[in-house]
XYZ file of C-alpha atoms in Angstrom:
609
model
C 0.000 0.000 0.000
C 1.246 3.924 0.078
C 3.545 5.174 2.783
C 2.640 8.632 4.585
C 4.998 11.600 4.108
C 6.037 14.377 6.062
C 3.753 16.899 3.897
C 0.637 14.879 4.660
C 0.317 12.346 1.423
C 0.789 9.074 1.362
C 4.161 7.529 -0.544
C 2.429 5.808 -3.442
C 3.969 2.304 -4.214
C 4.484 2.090 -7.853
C 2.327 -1.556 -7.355
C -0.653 -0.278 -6.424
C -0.801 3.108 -7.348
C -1.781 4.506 -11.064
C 0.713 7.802 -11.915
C -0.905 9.935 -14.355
C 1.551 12.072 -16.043
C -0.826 14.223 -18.284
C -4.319 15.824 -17.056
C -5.710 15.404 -20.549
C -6.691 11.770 -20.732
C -9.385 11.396 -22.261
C -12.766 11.166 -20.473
C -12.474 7.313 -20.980
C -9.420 6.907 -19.353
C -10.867 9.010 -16.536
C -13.145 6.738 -15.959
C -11.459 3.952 -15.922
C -9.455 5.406 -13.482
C -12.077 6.458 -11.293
C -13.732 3.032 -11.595
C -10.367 1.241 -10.316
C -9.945 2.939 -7.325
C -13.938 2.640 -6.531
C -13.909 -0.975 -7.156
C -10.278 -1.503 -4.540
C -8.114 -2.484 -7.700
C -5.683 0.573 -6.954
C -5.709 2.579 -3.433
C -4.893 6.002 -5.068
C -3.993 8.174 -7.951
C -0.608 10.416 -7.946
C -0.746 13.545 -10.308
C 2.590 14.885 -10.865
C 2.627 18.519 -10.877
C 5.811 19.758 -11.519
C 8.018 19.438 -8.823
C 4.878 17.968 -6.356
C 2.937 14.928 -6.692
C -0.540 15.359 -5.439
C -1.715 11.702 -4.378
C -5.557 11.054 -4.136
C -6.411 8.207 -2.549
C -10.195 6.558 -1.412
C -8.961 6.330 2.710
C -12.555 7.517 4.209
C -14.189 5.252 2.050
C -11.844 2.400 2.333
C -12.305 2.742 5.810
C -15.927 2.613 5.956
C -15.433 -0.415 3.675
C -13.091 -2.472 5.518
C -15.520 -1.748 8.776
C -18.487 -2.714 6.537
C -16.430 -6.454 5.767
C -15.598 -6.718 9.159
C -19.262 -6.388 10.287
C -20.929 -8.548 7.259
C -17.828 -11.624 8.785
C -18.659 -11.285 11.983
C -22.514 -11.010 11.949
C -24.732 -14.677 12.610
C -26.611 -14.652 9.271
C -24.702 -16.120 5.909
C -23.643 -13.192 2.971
C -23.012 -14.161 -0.263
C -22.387 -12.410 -3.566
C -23.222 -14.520 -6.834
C -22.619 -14.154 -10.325
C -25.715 -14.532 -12.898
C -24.484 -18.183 -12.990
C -24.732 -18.751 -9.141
C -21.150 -19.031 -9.123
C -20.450 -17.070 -5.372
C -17.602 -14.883 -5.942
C -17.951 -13.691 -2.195
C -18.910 -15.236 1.386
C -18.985 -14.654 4.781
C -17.913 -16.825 7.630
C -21.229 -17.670 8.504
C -21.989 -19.688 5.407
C -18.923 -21.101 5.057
C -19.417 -22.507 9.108
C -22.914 -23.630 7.533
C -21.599 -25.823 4.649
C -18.372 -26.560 6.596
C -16.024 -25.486 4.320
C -13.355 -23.039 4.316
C -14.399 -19.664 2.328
C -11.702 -19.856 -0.022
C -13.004 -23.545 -0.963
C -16.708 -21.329 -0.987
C -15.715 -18.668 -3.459
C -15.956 -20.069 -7.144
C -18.535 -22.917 -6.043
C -21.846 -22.924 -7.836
C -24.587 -22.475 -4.921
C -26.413 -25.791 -6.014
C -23.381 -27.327 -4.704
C -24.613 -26.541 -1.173
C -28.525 -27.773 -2.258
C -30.691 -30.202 -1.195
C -31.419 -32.079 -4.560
C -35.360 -30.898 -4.203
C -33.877 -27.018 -4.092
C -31.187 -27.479 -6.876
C -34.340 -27.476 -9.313
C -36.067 -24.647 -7.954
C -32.925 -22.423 -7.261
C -32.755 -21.181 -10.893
C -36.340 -19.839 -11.224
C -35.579 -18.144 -7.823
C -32.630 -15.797 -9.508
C -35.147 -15.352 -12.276
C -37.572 -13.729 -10.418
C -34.771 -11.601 -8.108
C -34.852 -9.953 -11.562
C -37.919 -8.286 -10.519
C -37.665 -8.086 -7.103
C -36.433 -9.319 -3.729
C -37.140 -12.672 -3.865
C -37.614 -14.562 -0.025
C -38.078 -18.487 0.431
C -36.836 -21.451 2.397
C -34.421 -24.412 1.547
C -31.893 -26.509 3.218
C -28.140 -26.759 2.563
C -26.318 -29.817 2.594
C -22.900 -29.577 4.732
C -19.916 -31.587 3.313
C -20.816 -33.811 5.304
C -24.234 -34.704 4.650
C -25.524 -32.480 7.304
C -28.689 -30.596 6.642
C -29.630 -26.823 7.652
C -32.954 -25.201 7.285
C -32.549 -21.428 6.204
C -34.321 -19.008 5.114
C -33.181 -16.729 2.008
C -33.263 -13.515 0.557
C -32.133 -12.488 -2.631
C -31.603 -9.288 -4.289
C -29.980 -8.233 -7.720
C -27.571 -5.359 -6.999
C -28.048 -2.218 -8.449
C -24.177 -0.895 -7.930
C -22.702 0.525 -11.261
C -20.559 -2.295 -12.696
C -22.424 -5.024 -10.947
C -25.214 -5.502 -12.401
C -24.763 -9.149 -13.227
C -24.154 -9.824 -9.572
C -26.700 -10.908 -7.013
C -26.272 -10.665 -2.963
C -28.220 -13.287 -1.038
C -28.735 -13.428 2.510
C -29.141 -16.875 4.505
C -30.402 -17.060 8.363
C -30.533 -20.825 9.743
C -33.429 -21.250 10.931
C -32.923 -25.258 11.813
C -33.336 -25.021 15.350
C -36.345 -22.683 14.833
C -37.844 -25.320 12.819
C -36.760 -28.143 14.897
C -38.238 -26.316 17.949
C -41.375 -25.451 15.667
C -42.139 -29.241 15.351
C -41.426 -30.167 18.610
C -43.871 -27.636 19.619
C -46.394 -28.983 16.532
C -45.572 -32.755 17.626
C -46.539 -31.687 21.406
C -49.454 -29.430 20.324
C -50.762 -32.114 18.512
C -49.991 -34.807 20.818
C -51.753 -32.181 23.225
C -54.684 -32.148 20.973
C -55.311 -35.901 20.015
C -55.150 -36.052 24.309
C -57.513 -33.761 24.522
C -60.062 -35.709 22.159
C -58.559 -38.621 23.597
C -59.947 -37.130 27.117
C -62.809 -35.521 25.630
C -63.900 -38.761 24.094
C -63.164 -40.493 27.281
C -65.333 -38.438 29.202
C -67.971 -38.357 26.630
C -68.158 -41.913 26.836
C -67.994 -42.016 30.917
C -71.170 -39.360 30.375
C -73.032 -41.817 28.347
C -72.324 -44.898 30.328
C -73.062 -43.069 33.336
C -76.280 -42.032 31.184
C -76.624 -45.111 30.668
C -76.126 -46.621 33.937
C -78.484 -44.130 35.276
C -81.223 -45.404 32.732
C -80.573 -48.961 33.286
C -80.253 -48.588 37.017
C -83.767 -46.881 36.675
C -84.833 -49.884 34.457
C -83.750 -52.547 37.112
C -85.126 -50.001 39.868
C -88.571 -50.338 38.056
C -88.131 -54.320 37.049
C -87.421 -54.620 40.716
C -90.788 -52.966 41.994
C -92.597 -55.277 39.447
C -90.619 -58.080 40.908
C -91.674 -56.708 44.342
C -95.050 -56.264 43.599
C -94.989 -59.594 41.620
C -93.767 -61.500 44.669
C -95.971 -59.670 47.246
C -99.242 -60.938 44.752
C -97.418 -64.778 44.848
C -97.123 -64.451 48.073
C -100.379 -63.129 48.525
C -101.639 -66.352 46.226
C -99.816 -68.842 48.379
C -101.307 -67.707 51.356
C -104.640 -68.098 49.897
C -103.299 -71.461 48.562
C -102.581 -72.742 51.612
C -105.608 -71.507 53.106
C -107.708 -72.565 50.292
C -105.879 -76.227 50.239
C -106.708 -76.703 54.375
C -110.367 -75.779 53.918
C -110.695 -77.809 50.700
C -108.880 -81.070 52.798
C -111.141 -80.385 55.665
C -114.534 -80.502 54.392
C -114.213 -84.183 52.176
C -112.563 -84.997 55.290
C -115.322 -84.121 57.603
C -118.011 -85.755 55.448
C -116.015 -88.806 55.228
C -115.573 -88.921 58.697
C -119.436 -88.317 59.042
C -119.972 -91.018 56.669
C -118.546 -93.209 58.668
C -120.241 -92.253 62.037
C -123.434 -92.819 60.117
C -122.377 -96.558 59.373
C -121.585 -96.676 62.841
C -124.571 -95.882 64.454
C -126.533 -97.497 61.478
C -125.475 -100.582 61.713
C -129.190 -102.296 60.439
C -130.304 -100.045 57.831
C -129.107 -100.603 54.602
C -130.763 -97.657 53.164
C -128.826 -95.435 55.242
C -125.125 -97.532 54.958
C -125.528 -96.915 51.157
C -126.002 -93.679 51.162
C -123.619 -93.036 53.404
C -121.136 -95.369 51.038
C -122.373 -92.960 48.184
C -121.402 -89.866 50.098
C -117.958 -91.196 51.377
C -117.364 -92.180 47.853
C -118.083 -89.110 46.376
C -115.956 -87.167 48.914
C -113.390 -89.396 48.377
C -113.215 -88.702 44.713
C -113.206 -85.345 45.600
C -109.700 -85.704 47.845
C -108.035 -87.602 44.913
C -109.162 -85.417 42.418
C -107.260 -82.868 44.465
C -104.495 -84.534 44.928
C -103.868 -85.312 41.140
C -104.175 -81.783 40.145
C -101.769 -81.378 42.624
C -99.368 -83.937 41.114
C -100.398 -83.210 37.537
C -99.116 -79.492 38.223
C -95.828 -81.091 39.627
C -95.353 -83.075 36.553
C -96.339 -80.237 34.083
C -93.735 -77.506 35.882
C -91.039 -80.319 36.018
C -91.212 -81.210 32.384
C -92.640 -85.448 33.111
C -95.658 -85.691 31.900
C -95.724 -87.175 28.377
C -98.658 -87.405 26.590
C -100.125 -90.529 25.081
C -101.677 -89.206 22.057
C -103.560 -90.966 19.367
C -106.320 -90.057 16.712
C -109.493 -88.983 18.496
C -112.205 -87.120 17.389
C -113.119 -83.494 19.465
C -116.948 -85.087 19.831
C -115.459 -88.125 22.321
C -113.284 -85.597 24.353
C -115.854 -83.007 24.737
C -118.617 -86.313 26.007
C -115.812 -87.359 28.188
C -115.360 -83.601 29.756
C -118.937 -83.097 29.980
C -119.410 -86.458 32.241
C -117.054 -85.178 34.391
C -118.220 -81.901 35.320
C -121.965 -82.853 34.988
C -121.807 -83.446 38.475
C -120.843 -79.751 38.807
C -123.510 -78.202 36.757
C -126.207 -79.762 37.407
C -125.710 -79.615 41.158
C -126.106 -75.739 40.332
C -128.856 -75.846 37.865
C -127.275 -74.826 34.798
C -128.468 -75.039 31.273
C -125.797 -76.268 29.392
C -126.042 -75.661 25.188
C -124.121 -77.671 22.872
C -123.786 -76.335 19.178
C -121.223 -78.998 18.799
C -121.180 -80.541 14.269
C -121.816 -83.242 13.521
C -119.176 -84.256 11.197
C -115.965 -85.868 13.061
C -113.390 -83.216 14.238
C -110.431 -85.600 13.878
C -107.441 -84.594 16.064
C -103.699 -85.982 17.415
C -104.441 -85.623 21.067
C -104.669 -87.498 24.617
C -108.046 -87.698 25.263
C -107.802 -88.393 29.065
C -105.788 -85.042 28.935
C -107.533 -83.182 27.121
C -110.315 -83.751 28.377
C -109.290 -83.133 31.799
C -108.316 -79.338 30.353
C -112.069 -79.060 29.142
C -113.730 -80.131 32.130
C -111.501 -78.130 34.079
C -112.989 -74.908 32.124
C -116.406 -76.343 32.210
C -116.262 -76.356 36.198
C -115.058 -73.175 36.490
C -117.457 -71.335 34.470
C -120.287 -73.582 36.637
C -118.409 -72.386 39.503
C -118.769 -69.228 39.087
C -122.023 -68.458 37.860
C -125.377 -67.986 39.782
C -127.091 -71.152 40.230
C -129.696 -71.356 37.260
C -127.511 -70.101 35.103
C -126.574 -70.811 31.041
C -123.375 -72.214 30.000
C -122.813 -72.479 26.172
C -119.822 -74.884 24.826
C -119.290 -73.730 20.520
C -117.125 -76.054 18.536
C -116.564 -74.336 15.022
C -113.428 -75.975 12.539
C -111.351 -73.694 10.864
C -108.617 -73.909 7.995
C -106.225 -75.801 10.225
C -107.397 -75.617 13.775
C -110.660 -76.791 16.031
C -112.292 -73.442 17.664
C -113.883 -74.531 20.868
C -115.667 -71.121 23.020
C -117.215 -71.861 26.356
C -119.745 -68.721 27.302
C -121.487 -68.547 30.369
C -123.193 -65.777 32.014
C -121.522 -65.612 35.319
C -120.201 -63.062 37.442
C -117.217 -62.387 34.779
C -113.679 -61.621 36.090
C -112.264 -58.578 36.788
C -109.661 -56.902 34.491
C -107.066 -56.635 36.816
C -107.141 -60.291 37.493
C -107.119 -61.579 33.521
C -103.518 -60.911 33.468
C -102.952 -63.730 36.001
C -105.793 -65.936 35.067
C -103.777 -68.644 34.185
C -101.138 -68.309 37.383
C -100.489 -70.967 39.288
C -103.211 -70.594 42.714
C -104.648 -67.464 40.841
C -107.706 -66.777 42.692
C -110.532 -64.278 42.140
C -109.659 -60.711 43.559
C -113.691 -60.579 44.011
C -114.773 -62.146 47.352
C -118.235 -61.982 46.078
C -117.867 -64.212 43.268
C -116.985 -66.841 45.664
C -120.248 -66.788 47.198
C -121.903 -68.098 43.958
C -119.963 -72.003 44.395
C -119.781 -74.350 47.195
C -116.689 -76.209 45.005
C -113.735 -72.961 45.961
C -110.899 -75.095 44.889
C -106.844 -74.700 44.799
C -106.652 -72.118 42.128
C -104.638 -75.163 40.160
C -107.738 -75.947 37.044
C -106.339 -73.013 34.542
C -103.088 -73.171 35.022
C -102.752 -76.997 34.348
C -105.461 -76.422 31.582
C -103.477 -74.064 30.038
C -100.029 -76.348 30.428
C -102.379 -79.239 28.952
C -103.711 -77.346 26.477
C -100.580 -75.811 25.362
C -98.779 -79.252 25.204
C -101.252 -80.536 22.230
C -99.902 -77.487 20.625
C -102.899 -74.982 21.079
C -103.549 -72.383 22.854
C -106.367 -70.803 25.286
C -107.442 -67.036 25.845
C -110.098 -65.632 28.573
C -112.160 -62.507 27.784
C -114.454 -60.991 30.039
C -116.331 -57.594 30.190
C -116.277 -57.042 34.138
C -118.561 -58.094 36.630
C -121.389 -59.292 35.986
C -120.841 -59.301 32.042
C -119.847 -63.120 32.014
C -116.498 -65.361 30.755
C -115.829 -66.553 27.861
C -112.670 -69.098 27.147
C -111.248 -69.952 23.468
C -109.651 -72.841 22.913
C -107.416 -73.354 19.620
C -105.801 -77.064 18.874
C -104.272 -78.325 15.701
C -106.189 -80.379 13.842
C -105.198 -84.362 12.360
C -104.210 -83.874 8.969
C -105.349 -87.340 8.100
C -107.125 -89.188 9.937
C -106.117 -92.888 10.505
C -107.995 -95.192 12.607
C -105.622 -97.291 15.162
C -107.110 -100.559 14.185
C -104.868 -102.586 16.627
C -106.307 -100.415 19.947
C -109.503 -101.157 18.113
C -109.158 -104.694 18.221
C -107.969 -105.025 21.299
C -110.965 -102.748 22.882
C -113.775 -105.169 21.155
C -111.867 -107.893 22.296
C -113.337 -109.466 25.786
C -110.555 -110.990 28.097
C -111.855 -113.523 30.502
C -109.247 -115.059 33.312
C -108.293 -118.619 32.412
C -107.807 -119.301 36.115
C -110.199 -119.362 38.745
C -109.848 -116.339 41.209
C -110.640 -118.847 43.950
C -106.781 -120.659 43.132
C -105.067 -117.346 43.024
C -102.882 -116.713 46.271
C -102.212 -112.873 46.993
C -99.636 -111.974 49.142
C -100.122 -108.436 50.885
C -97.311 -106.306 52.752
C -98.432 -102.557 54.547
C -97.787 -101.155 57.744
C -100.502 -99.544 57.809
C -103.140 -101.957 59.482
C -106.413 -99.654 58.086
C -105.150 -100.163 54.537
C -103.950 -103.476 54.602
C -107.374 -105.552 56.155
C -109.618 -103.246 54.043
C -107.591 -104.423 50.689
C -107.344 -107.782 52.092
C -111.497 -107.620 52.348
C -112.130 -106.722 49.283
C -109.968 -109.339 47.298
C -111.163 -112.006 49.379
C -114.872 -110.686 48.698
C -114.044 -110.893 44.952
C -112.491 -115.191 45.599
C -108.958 -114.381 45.915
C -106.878 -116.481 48.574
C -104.944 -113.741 50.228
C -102.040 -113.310 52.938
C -101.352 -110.148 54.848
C -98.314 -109.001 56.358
C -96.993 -105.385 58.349
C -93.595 -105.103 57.248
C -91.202 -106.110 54.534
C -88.733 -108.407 56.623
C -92.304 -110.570 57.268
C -93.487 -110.498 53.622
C -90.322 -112.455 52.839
C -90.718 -115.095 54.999
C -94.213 -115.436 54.633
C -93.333 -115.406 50.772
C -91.627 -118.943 51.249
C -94.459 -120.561 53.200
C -97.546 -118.819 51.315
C -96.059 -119.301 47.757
C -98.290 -116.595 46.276
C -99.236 -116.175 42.999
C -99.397 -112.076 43.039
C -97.489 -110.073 45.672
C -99.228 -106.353 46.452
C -95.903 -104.497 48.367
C -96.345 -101.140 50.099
C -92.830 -99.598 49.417
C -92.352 -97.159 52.656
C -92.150 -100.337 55.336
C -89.876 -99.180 57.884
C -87.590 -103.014 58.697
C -87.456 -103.390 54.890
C -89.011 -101.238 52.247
C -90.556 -102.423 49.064
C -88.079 -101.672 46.917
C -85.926 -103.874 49.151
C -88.372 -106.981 49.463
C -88.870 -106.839 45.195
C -85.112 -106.927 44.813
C -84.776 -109.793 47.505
C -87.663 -111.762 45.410
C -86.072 -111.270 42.245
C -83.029 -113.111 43.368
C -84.868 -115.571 44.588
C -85.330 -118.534 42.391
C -88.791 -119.957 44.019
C -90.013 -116.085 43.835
C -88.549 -114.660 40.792
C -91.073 -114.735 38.504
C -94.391 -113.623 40.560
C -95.473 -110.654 39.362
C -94.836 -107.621 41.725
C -97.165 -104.917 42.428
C -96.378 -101.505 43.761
C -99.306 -99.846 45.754
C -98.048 -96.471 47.769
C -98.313 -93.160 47.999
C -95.339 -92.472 45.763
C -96.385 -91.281 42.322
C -93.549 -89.396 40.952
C -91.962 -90.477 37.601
C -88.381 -90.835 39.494
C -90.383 -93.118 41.716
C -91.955 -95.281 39.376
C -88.854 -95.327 37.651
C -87.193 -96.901 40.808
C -89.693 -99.179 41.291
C -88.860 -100.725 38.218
C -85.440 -100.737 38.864
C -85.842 -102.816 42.455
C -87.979 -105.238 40.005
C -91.694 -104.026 40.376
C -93.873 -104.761 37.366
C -96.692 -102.850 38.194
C -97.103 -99.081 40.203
C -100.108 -97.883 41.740
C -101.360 -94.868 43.740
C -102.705 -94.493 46.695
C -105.890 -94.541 46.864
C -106.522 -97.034 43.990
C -109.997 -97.343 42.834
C -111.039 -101.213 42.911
C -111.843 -100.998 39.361
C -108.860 -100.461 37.965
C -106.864 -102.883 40.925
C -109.302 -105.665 39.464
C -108.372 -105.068 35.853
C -104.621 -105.027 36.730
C -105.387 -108.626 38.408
C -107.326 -109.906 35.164
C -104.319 -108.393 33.239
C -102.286 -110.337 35.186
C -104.137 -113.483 35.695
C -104.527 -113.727 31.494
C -101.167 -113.172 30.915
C -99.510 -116.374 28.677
């Protein structure tokens, strides 16, 4: 550079200062000149002037310029300056620390060197339009050593006389901004999906709390029905029970007064038979009880099996009205039949089934006035038999149709039982209904209040073809007569209960059988070896040796083995017939058995090959 002399002026060095010797170069050279020491190729011009050189030199600005660099190195964002190619002819510190490079290895470098691939296509139409105007974006430079930095840049053409072609850009990394940006989105929107994730959470502990609220509410109200539904059963069983003591009682009592009457009347016929009639009819009375009883035990526990076969509706509607005839007539009731004809062939039980009509029949003479009018319809339809049973009654009350057909549903009205002297258990609908309902059909009850009368419709299914059972047919016109005199049949009887065991053994000796009694089961084994019997009739609760022991003993038993056994106790469940067959038993009755059917069981027997 120039030296300073004593007068003031810099020594000029002949390198880098321009000596004009002659002030009238021409405007071009001027210039030139000027344009060299504005652009730093020259610090100063020396004009000798005779026997002075006058030296003018840029200093101020120079100054300003070198304190301009100094600022542009040491300031955070990157400078560059760039040719129209991109080729950067200048850079600052900053960018060079960016791409991590030394700025010497910066300076004649194409930019796109320092690109991202995506931004090396886009970098070009950036310059373009820094033709126009500032131009501002985003990309990411690539460090030698792979490294990536997110910066923003600005671009600008410059405007400076004799740099036109040049561009400066301006870079400020922005990585950590960015970096910190999506941490901050990652968190805000990790932030967010919790908040749905907890707004969802609680909208879903609202509506199960909803709909805990609505289903405790449900339960609450299933609950009082429950409640309410028990108190009624309980109410029901009450009656029941009451109902069930009074019913025992008054067969009981006229049985009892039966016999007082034979008692006392020892030498009148006239009044022993009627007082046999009565006892009898009583005692029908107490078993038909009891088997309603045991028929609803069956029904509920899934045993009874039906023994069906092609009947016609005529024979089980005959065989319901005998049974209840006793009942309606004993109240003086008309009873109207508009009953075809024509055969209403159907697949049924008739012993059943008609034990579900009668049942109705009674109840509707039951509970109408005495003189009343009871009306039994039988219409066919496509596919079913319509049977409607109308009376004129005292009707039920709504409140009580919904539980018509309950088990010991009794009449809310304590009128209506004024009307019948036959109260009963509250049992006859509900086992008509199960009855009913086991043939497939179905029953309804209508009513218009009190006083407006019942009626009950019964649907069943009818027999799609009707095909007589010409065996059972046979077999029923067939006569069987014993091929043994009764008088050579030995009976061997075992009870401990004395009543039951001489009144049996009186009336089988009345009709010629030779019979043995015994109280107990260890007895009716020995007795077995001296009396030899023909028949053995075994209680089965005998408290040395029950019945079911006794059979077994006789079975092994070559002298006994093949007598035919006969069950006769109170037992009538299907687990206890079932066990009686089991022990060896070929026969189960139930006490008490009607002589009628013991007899035929005997003839059975007796005419057996």
């Amino acid at each position: 550079m120039s030296q300073q002399r004593d007068d003031g002026f810099q020594q000029p060095n002949d390198r880098d200062f321009l000596a004009i010797d002659d002030l009238t170069l021409r405007f071009e050279e001027a210039r030139e000149t000027l344009q060299a020491l504005r652009c730093g190729e020259v610090d100063g011009v020396v004009v000798r002037n005779g026997p002075h050189d006058h030296v003018f030199t840029l200093k101020p600005v120079d100054d300003f310029y070198r304190v301009l660099i100094l600022l542009i190195e040491e300031m955070n964002e990157a400078a560059l300056i760039l040719g129209r190619d991109r080729i950067i002819h200048y850079t600052n510190r900053c960018f060079a620390e960016l791409v991590y490079k030394q700025p010497s290895d910066v300076i004649g470098t194409p930019l796109e060197r320092f690109l991202s691939l995506a931004d090396q296509s886009r970098i070009g139409e950036m310059f373009q339009q820094a033709n126009e105007g500032p131009v501002r974006s985003e990309l990411v430079l690539r460090s030698a050593d792979g490294e990536e930095s997110i910066c923003l840049i600005s671009i600008k053409r410059l405007t400076v006389s004799g740099m036109t072609e040049n561009y400066v850009a301006s870079l400020t990394d922005v990585t950590a901004l960015r970096r910190t940006q999506a941490a901050l989105q990652i968190a805000h929107d990790d932030l967010e999906k919790q908040v749905q994730q907890r707004t969802q959470a609680l909208a879903e502990t609202n509506a199960a709390l909803k709909a805990e609220i609505m289903q405790r509410r449900q339960l609450e109200e299933i609950l009082q029905k429950k409640a309410k539904e028990l108190s009624r059963q309980n109410h029901q069983k009450d009656v029941f029970l009451a109902t069930l003591a009074h019913e025992l009682r008054n067969p009981l009592a006229a049985i009892s007064n039966m016999l007082q009457i034979m008692s006392v009347t020892r030498f009148d016929p006239d009044a022993i038979k009627e007082a046999h009639s009565g006892a009898e009819r009583q005692l029908a009375h107490l078993v038909r009880l009891v088997d309603d009883l045991l028929d609803i035990s069956r029904i509920t526990r899934g045993k009874v099996e039906l023994k069906k076969s092609p009947v016609t509706l005529q024979a089980v509607i005959e065989s319901a009205i005998e049974t209840s005839r006793h009942y309606i007539e004993a109240a003086e009731h008309q009873l109207v039949q508009h009953v075809p004809t024509e055969p209403i062939h159907l697949d049924a039980d008739l012993t059943r089934l008609a034990q579900a009509l009668s049942n109705v029949l009674i109840n509707a003479a039951k509970y109408t006035k005495p003189g009343g009018r009871i009306e039994l319809e039988v219409r066919r339809e496509v596919s079913e038999a319509l049977l409607e049973i109308k009376d004129n009654g005292i009707g039920i009350a709504q409140d009580d149709l919904p539980y018509l057909f309950d088990m010991f549903s009794q009449s809310s009205d304590h009128d209506s039982l004024k009307y019948s002297n036959y109260h009963g258990l509250g049992i006859g609908l509900s086992l008509t209904k199960a009855l009913v309902e086991l043939h497939h059909g179905t029953i309804q009850a209508f009513s218009g209040g009190r006083d407006q009368g019942s009626t009950f419709t019964i649907r069943l299914p009818l027999r799609s073809e009707y095909q007589a059972d010409q065996k059972e047919a046979n077999n029923t016109a067939t006569g069987c007569e014993p091929n043994r005199e009764t008088t050579q049949l030995r009976i061997l009887i075992a009870d401990d209960n004395g009543d039951v065991l001489e009144s049996l053994a009186s009336l089988l000796r009345v009709a010629g059988y030779n019979v043995s009694t015994v109280k107990g089961g260890g007895a009716a084994v020995e007795e077995a070896f001296r009396f030899c019997p023909h028949i053995a009739i075994l209680d089965i609760g005998m408290p040395d040796m029950d019945g079911y022991a006794v059979a077994e003993r006789f079975r092994q038993m070559p002298e006994l083995k093949e007598i035919p056994i006969i069950a006769l106790t109170g037992w009538s469940q299907e687990q206890d017939r079932e066990r009686s067959r089991v022990a060896g038993f070929d026969h189960h009755l139930v006490k008490p058995v009607q002589w009628p059917v013991l007899e035929r069981l005997l003839e059975t027997i007796i005419n057996a090959p």
